[in-house]
Short mmCIF file of C-alpha atoms in Angstrom, two decimals:
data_model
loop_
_atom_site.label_atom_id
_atom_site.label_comp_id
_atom_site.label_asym_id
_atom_site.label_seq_id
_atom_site.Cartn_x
_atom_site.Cartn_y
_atom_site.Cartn_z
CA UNK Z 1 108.90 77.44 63.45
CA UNK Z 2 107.51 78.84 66.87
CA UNK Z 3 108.02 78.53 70.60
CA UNK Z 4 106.73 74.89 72.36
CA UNK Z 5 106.38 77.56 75.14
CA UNK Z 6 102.39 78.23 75.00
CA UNK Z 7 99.41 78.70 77.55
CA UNK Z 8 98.41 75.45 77.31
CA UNK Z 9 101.96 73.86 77.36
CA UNK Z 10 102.83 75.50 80.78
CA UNK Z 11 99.32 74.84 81.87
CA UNK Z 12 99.65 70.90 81.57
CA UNK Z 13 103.65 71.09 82.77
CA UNK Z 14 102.33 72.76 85.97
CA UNK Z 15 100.12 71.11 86.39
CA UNK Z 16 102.18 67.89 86.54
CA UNK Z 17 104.72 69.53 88.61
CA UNK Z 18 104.82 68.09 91.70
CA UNK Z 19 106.43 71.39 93.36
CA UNK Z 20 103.30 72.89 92.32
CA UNK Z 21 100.94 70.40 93.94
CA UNK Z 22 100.16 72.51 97.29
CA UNK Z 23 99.82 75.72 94.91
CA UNK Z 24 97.55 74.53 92.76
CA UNK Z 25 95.15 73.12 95.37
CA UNK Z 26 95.72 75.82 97.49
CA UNK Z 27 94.50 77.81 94.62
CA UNK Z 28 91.49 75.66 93.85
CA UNK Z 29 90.76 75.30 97.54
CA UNK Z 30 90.81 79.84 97.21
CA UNK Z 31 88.74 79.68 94.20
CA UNK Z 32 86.21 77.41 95.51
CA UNK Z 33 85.43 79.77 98.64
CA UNK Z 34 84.85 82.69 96.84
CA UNK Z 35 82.64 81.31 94.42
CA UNK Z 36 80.87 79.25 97.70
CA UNK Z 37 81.28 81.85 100.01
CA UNK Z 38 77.35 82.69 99.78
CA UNK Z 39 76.45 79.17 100.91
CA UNK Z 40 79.54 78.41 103.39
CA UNK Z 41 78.96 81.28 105.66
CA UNK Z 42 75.18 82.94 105.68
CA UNK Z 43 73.17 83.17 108.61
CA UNK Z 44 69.82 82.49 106.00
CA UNK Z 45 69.52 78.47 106.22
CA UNK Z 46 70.59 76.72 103.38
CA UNK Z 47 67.24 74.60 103.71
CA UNK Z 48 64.41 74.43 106.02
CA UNK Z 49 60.53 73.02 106.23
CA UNK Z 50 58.21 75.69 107.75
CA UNK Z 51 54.33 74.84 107.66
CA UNK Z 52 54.40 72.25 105.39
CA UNK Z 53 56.53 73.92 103.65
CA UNK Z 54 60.14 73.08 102.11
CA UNK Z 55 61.91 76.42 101.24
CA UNK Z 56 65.64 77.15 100.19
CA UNK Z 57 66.28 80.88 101.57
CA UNK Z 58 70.01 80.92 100.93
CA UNK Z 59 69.33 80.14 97.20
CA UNK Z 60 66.40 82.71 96.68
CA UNK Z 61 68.74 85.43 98.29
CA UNK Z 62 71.91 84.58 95.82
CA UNK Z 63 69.13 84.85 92.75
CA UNK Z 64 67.71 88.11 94.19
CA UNK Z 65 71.38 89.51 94.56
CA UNK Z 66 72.20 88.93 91.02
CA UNK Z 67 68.64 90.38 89.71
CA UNK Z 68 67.54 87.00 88.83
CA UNK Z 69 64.71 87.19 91.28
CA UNK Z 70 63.04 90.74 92.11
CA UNK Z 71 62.06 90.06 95.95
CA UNK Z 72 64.41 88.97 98.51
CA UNK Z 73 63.53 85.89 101.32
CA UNK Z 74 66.11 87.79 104.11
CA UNK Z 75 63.27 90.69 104.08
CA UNK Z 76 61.39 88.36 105.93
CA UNK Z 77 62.95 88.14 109.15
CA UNK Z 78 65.71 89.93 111.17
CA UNK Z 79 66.74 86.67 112.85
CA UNK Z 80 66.23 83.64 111.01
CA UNK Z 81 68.00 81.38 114.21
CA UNK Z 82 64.75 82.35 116.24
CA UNK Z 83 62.54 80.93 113.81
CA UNK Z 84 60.46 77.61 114.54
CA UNK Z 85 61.81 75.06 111.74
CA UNK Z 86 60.03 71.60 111.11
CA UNK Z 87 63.61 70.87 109.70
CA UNK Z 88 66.60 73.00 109.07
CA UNK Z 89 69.75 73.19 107.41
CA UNK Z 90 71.80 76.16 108.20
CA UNK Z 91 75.37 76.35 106.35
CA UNK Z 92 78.76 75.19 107.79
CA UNK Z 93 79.35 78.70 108.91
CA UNK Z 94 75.77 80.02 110.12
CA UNK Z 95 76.99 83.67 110.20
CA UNK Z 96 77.33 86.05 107.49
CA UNK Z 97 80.71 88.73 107.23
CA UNK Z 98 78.25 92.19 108.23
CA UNK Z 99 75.75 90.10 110.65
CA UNK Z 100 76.55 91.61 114.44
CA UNK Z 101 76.28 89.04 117.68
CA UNK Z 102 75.63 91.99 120.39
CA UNK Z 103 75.67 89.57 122.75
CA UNK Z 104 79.47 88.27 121.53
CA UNK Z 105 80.58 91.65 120.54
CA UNK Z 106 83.43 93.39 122.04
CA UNK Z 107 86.36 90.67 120.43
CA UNK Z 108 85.34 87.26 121.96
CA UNK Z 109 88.41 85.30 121.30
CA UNK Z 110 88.83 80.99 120.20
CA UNK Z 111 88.92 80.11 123.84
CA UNK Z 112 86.92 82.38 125.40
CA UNK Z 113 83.43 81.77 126.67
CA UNK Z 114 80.24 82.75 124.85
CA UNK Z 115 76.98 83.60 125.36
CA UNK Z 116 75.06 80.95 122.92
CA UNK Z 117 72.07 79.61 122.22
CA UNK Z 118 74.11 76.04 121.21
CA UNK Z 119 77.10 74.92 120.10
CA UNK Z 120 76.49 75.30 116.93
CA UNK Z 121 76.08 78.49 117.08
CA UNK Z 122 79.98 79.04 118.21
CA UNK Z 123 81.90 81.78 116.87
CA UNK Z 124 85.17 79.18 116.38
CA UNK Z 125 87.64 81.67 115.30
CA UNK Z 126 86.23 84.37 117.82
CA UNK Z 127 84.52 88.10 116.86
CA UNK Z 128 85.21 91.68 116.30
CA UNK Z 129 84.28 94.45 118.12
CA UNK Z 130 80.73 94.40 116.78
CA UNK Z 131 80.32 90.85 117.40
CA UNK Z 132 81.00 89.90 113.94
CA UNK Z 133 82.18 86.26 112.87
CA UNK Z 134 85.75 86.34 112.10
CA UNK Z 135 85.55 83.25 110.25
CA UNK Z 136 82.50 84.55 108.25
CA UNK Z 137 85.00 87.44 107.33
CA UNK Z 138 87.40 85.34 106.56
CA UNK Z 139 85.32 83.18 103.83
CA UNK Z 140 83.70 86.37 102.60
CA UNK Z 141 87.22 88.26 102.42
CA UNK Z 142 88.59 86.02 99.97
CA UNK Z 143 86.14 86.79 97.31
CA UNK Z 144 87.22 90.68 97.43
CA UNK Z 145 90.77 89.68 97.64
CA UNK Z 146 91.03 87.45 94.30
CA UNK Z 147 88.43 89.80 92.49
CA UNK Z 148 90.43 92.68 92.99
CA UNK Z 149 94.14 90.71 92.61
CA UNK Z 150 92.88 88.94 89.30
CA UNK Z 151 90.50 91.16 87.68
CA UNK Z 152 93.19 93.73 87.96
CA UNK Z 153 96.34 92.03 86.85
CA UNK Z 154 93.88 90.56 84.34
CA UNK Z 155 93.02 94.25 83.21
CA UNK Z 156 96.71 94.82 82.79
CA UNK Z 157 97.56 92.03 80.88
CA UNK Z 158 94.83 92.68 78.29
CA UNK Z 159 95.97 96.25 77.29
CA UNK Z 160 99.87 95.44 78.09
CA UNK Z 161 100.11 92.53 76.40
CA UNK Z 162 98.81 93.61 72.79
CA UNK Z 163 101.08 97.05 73.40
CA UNK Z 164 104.42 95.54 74.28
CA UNK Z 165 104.22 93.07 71.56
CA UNK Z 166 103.17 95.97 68.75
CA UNK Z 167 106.36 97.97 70.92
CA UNK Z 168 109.06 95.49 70.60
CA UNK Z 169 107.75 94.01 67.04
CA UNK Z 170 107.33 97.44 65.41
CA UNK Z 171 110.41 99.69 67.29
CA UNK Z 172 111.44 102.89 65.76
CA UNK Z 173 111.58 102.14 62.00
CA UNK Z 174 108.34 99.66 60.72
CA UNK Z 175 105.50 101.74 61.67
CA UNK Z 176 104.65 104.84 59.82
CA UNK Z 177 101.35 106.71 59.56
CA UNK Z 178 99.77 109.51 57.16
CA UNK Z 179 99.28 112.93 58.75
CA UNK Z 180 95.48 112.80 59.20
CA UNK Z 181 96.02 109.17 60.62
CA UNK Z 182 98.15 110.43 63.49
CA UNK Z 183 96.35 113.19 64.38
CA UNK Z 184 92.68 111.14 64.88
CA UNK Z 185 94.58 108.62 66.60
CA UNK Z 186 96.22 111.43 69.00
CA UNK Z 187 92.93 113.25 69.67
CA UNK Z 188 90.87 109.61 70.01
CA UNK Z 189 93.72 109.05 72.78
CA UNK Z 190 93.25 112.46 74.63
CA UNK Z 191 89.64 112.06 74.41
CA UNK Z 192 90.03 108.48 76.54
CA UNK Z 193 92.49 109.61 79.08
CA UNK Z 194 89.99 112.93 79.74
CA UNK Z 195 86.85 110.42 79.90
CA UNK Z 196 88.58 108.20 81.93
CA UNK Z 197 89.74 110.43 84.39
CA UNK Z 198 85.97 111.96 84.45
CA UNK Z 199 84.86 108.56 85.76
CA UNK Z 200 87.27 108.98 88.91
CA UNK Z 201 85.25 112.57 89.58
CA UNK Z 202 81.67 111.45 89.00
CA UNK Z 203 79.52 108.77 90.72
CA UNK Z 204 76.37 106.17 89.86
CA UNK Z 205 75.72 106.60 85.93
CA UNK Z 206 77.53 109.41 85.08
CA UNK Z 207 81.25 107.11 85.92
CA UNK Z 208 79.68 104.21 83.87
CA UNK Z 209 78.77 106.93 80.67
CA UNK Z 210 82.14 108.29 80.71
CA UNK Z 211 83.74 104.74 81.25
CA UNK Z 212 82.04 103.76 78.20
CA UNK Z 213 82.46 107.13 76.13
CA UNK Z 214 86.41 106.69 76.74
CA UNK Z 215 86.28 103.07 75.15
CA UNK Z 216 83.70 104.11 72.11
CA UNK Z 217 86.32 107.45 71.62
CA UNK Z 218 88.80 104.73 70.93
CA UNK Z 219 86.87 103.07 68.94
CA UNK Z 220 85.88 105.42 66.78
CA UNK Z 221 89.49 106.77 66.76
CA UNK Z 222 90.26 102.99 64.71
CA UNK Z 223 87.11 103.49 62.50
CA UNK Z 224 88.47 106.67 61.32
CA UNK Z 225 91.72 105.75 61.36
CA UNK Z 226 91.14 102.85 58.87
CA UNK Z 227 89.13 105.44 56.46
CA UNK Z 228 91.59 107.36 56.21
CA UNK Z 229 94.72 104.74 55.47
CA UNK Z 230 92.18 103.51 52.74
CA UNK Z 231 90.93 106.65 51.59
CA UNK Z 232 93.62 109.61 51.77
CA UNK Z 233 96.38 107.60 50.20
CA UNK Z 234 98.38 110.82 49.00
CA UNK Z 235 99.24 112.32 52.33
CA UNK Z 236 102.54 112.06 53.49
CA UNK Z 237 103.89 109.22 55.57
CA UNK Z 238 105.74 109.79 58.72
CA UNK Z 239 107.82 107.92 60.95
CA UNK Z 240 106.37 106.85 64.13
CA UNK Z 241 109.05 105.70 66.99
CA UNK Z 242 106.86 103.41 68.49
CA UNK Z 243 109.02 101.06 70.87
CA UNK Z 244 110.80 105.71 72.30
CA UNK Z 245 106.90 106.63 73.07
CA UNK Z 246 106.15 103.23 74.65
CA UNK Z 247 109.27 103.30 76.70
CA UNK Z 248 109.32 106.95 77.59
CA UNK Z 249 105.86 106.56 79.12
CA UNK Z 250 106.56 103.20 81.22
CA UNK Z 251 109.14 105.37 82.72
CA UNK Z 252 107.43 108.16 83.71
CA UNK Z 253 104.40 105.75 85.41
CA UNK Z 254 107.38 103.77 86.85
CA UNK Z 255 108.56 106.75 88.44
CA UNK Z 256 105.52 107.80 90.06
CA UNK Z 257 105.67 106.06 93.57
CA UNK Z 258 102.73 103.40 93.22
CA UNK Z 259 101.04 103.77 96.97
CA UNK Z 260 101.58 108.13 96.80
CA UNK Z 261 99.34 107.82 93.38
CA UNK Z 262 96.83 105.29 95.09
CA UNK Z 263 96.00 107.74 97.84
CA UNK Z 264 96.27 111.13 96.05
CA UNK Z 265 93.41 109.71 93.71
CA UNK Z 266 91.67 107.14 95.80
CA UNK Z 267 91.52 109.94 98.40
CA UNK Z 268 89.96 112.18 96.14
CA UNK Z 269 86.93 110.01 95.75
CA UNK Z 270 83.90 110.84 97.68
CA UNK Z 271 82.68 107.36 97.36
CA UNK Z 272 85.47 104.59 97.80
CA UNK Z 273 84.81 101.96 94.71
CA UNK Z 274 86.23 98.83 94.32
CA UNK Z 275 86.40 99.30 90.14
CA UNK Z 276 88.39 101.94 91.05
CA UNK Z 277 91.63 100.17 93.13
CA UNK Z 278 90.91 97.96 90.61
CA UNK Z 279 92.01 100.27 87.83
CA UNK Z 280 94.65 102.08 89.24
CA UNK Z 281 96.09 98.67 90.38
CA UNK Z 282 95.92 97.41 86.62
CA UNK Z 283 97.56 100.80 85.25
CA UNK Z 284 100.63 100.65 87.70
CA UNK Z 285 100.89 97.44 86.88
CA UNK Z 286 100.86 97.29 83.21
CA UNK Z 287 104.33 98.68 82.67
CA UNK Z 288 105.57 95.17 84.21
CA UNK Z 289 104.13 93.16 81.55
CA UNK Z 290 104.06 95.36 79.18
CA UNK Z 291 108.24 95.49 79.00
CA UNK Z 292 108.21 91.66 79.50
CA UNK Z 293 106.37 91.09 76.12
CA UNK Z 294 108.05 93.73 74.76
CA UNK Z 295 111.55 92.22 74.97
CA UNK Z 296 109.65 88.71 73.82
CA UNK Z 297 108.46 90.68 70.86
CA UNK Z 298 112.04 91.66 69.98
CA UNK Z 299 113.55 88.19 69.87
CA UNK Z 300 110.67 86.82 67.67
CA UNK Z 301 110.97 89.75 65.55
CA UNK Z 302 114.10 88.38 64.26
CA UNK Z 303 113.20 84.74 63.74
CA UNK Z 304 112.39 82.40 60.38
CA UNK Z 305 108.98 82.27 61.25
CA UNK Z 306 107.93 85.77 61.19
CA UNK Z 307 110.58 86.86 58.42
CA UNK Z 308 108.46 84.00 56.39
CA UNK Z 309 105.05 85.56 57.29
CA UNK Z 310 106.51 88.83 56.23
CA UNK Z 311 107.61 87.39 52.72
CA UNK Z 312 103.79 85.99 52.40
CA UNK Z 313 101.93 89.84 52.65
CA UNK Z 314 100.87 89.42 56.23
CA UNK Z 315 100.01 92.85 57.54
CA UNK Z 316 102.14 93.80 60.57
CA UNK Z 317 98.85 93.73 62.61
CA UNK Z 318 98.20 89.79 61.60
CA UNK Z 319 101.81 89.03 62.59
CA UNK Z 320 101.61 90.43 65.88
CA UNK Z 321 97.68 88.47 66.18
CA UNK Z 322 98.84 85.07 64.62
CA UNK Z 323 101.96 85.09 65.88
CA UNK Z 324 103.78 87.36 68.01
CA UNK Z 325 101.37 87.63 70.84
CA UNK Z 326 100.66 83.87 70.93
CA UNK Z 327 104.48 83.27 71.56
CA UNK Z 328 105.09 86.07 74.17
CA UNK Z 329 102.15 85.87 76.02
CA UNK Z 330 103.55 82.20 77.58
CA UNK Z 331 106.59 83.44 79.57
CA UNK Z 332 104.28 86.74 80.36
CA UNK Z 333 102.43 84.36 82.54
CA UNK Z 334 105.38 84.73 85.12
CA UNK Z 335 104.82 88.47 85.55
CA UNK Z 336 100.97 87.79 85.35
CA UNK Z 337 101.37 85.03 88.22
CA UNK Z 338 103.52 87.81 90.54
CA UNK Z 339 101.60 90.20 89.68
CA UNK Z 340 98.83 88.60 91.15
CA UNK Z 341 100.32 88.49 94.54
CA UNK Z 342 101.39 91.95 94.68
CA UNK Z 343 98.13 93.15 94.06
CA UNK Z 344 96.51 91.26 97.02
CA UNK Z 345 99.19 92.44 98.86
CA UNK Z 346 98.52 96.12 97.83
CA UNK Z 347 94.68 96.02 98.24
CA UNK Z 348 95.32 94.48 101.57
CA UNK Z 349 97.54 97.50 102.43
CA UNK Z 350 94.61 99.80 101.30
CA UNK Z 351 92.50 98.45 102.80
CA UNK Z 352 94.41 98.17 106.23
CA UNK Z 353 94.30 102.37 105.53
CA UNK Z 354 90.60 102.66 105.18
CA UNK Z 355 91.47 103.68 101.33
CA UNK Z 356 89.59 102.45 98.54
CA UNK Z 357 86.93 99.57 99.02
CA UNK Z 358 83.47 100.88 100.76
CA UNK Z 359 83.27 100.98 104.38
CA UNK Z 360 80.78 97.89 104.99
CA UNK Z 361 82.80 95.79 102.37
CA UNK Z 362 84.79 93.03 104.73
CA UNK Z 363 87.92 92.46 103.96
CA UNK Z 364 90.97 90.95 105.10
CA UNK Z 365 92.88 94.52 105.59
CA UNK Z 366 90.45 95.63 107.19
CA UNK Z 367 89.65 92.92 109.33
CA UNK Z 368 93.88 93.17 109.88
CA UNK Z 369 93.08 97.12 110.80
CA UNK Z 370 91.20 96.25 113.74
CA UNK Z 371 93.47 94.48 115.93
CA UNK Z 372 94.86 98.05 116.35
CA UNK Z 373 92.16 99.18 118.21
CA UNK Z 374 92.63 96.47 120.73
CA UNK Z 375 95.98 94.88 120.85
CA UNK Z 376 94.94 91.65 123.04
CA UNK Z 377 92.77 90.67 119.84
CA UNK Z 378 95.24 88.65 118.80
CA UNK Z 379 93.38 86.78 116.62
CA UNK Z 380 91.92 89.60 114.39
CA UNK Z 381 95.41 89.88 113.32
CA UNK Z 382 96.86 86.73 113.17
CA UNK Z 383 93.93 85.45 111.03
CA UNK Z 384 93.54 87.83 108.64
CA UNK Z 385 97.22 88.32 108.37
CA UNK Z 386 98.15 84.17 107.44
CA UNK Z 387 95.42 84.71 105.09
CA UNK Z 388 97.20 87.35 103.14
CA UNK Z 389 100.25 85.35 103.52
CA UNK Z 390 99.32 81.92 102.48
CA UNK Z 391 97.90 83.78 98.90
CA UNK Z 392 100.66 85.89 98.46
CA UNK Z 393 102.95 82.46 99.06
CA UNK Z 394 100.28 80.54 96.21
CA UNK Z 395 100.90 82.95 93.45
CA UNK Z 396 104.49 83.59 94.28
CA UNK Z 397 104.92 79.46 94.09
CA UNK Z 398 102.99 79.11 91.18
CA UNK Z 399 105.09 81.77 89.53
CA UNK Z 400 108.40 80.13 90.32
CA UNK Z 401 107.44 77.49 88.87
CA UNK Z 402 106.58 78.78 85.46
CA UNK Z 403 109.61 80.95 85.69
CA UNK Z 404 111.28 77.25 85.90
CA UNK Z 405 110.01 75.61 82.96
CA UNK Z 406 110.25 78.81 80.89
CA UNK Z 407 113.76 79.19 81.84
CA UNK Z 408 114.35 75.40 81.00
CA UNK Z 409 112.76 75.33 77.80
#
């Protein structure tokens, strides 16, 4: 016997759920700008006819972005609006985030006059002090604010997930290890954490080599791991308190204040990365979902099903697979879904600081930071600011209402 409460089974409840309705589209409505954003806000035309010819520039520049292409059609021209078009389609927004209006620069608010070639042309939610669209920023923001918020609650969830299940499914007593085994698995994990924290010092390549030497160290810390339980069978087993070391260190990260971590490293970088917040974000984080699974793991521990699996030879590793983690990973959606919030919420705040994300990245902090230079801007931080808000509210809705089916199950 197992849960009913599964991925898919809260999926199709919340689906249903009727308090969930403005969530979920407000989500897909989220989703479906910063996928878009490319072709909703670009000042490159999303079609036009020039000599005969029927071109789509917006398309040729996504391809070239992505290396799909190896020459780019904005190389062409500095000012594709002065161009002489048989026929044109530019996109809803014709502006792009980093594209500067000198002649509507100096924060030109909704209502205030502009200096346009047409109407169409109309910065609707006003500019920055550069003359950049704040509507473009908007659009564009969103894709660096649900990249970083999922990707790195996402990051979380795939290390703290697995480790609070082994944690609260192995505790103190059912995992023990052969000398040799311990001590390859010890050195494999000193060998990631120094790698790791080697990609934080170095730039370009040299962060990606040591990004990928800290995951093949672990690796190869399993390979020789597994030799050794099948090959050095005499050595003497020893306990390993699994569910002590697990919670010892969730304290200690716990008690590190999140934001005083985020600067002392962030600020250490000479070039501010995105991968980076992303990360550190994912490691503070962890600890969250890693003790929700873990106190999952202990109530399953304990039930019919897995005492059966036990009875049949399973290893302890294809309980926790087959079963453990498929159970617990349902209700760890609610942390996941909160998660999610706080994260945008946090890489808002950094970015609000100046701390973290590249300096010609747009993004909604930052678009937030610059109603401080000029306080009768109200816009630049009303705007950015209800943006923040509204997708903090989403995944803060959507968790409530997975806490409520969990919690009614």
């Amino acid at each position: 016997m197992t849960h009913d409460i599964t991925p898919l089974s809260l999926y199709r409840k919340t689906w249903k759920d009727k308090r969930a309705r403005l969530a979920k589209w407000g989500l897909i409505t989220l989703i479906g700008i910063a996928l878009l954003a490319d072709f909703i806000a670009t000042e490159i035309p999303l079609y036009c006819k020039i000599d005969g010819t029927h071109r789509f520039p917006a398309i040729h520049e996504v391809l070239s972005g992505v290396g799909i292409t190896s020459w780019s059609l904005a190389q062409e021209s500095t000012d594709w609006k002065s161009l002489s078009y048989e026929k044109v389609l530019f996109a809803p927004v014709p502006y792009s985030a980093t594209e500067t209006d000198l002649k509507n620069a100096n924060f030109k608010g909704l209502f205030d006059r502009q200096n346009l070639s047409g109407i169409r042309f109309r910065h609707w939610l006003g500019t920055d002090h550069l003359g950049r669209d704040v509507l473009a920023g908007l659009i564009h923001g969103t894709r660096i604010t649900l990249l970083v918020g999922v990707c790195s609650i996402l990051l979380a969830a795939l290390f703290a997930i697995p480790l609070g299940a082994l944690s609260g499914f192995l505790g103190d007593d059912r995992l023990r290890m052969r000398f040799p085994t311990l001590i390859v698995f010890v050195i494999s994990m000193i060998l990631c954490i120094y790698f790791l924290g080697m990609s934080f010092a170095a730039e370009g390549g040299v962060a990606v080599n040591a990004i990928l030497l800290a995951l093949i160290s672990i690796l190869v810390g399993i390979g020789l791991t597994l030799l050794i339980r099948k090959w050095w069978s005499r050595a003497k087993e020893i306990r390993v308190p699994v569910d002590t070391l697990f919670l010892r260190s969730i304290e200690i990260i716990r008690s590190i204040p999140s934001f005083f971590l985020l600067f002392a490293i962030l600020g250490m970088l000479r070039t501010p990365r995105m991968l980076y917040v992303i990360m550190l974000i994912a490691f503070l984080y962890s600890p969250s979902i890693m003790r929700f699974v873990r106190a999952e793991a202990m109530k399953l521990r304990n039930q019919t099903f897995i005492q059966s699996a036990t009875v049949l030879g399973l290893s302890d590793l294809q309980i926790v697979l087959r079963h453990i983690i498929p159970n617990a990973i349902g209700p760890a959606l609610i942390t996941i879904a909160f998660g999610i919030g706080s994260a945008v919420l946090i890489e808002s705040g950094l970015s609000f600081l100046g701390i973290g994300i590249a300096p010609e990245t747009v993004s909604w902090g930052k678009m937030l930071n610059l109603a401080r230079s000029n306080f009768s801007a109200w816009w630049m931080a009303l705007l950015p600011g209800a943006a923040i808000f509204l997708t903090i509210a989403i995944f803060n809705r959507l968790g409530d209402v997975l806490e409520t089916h969990i919690s009614g199950r």
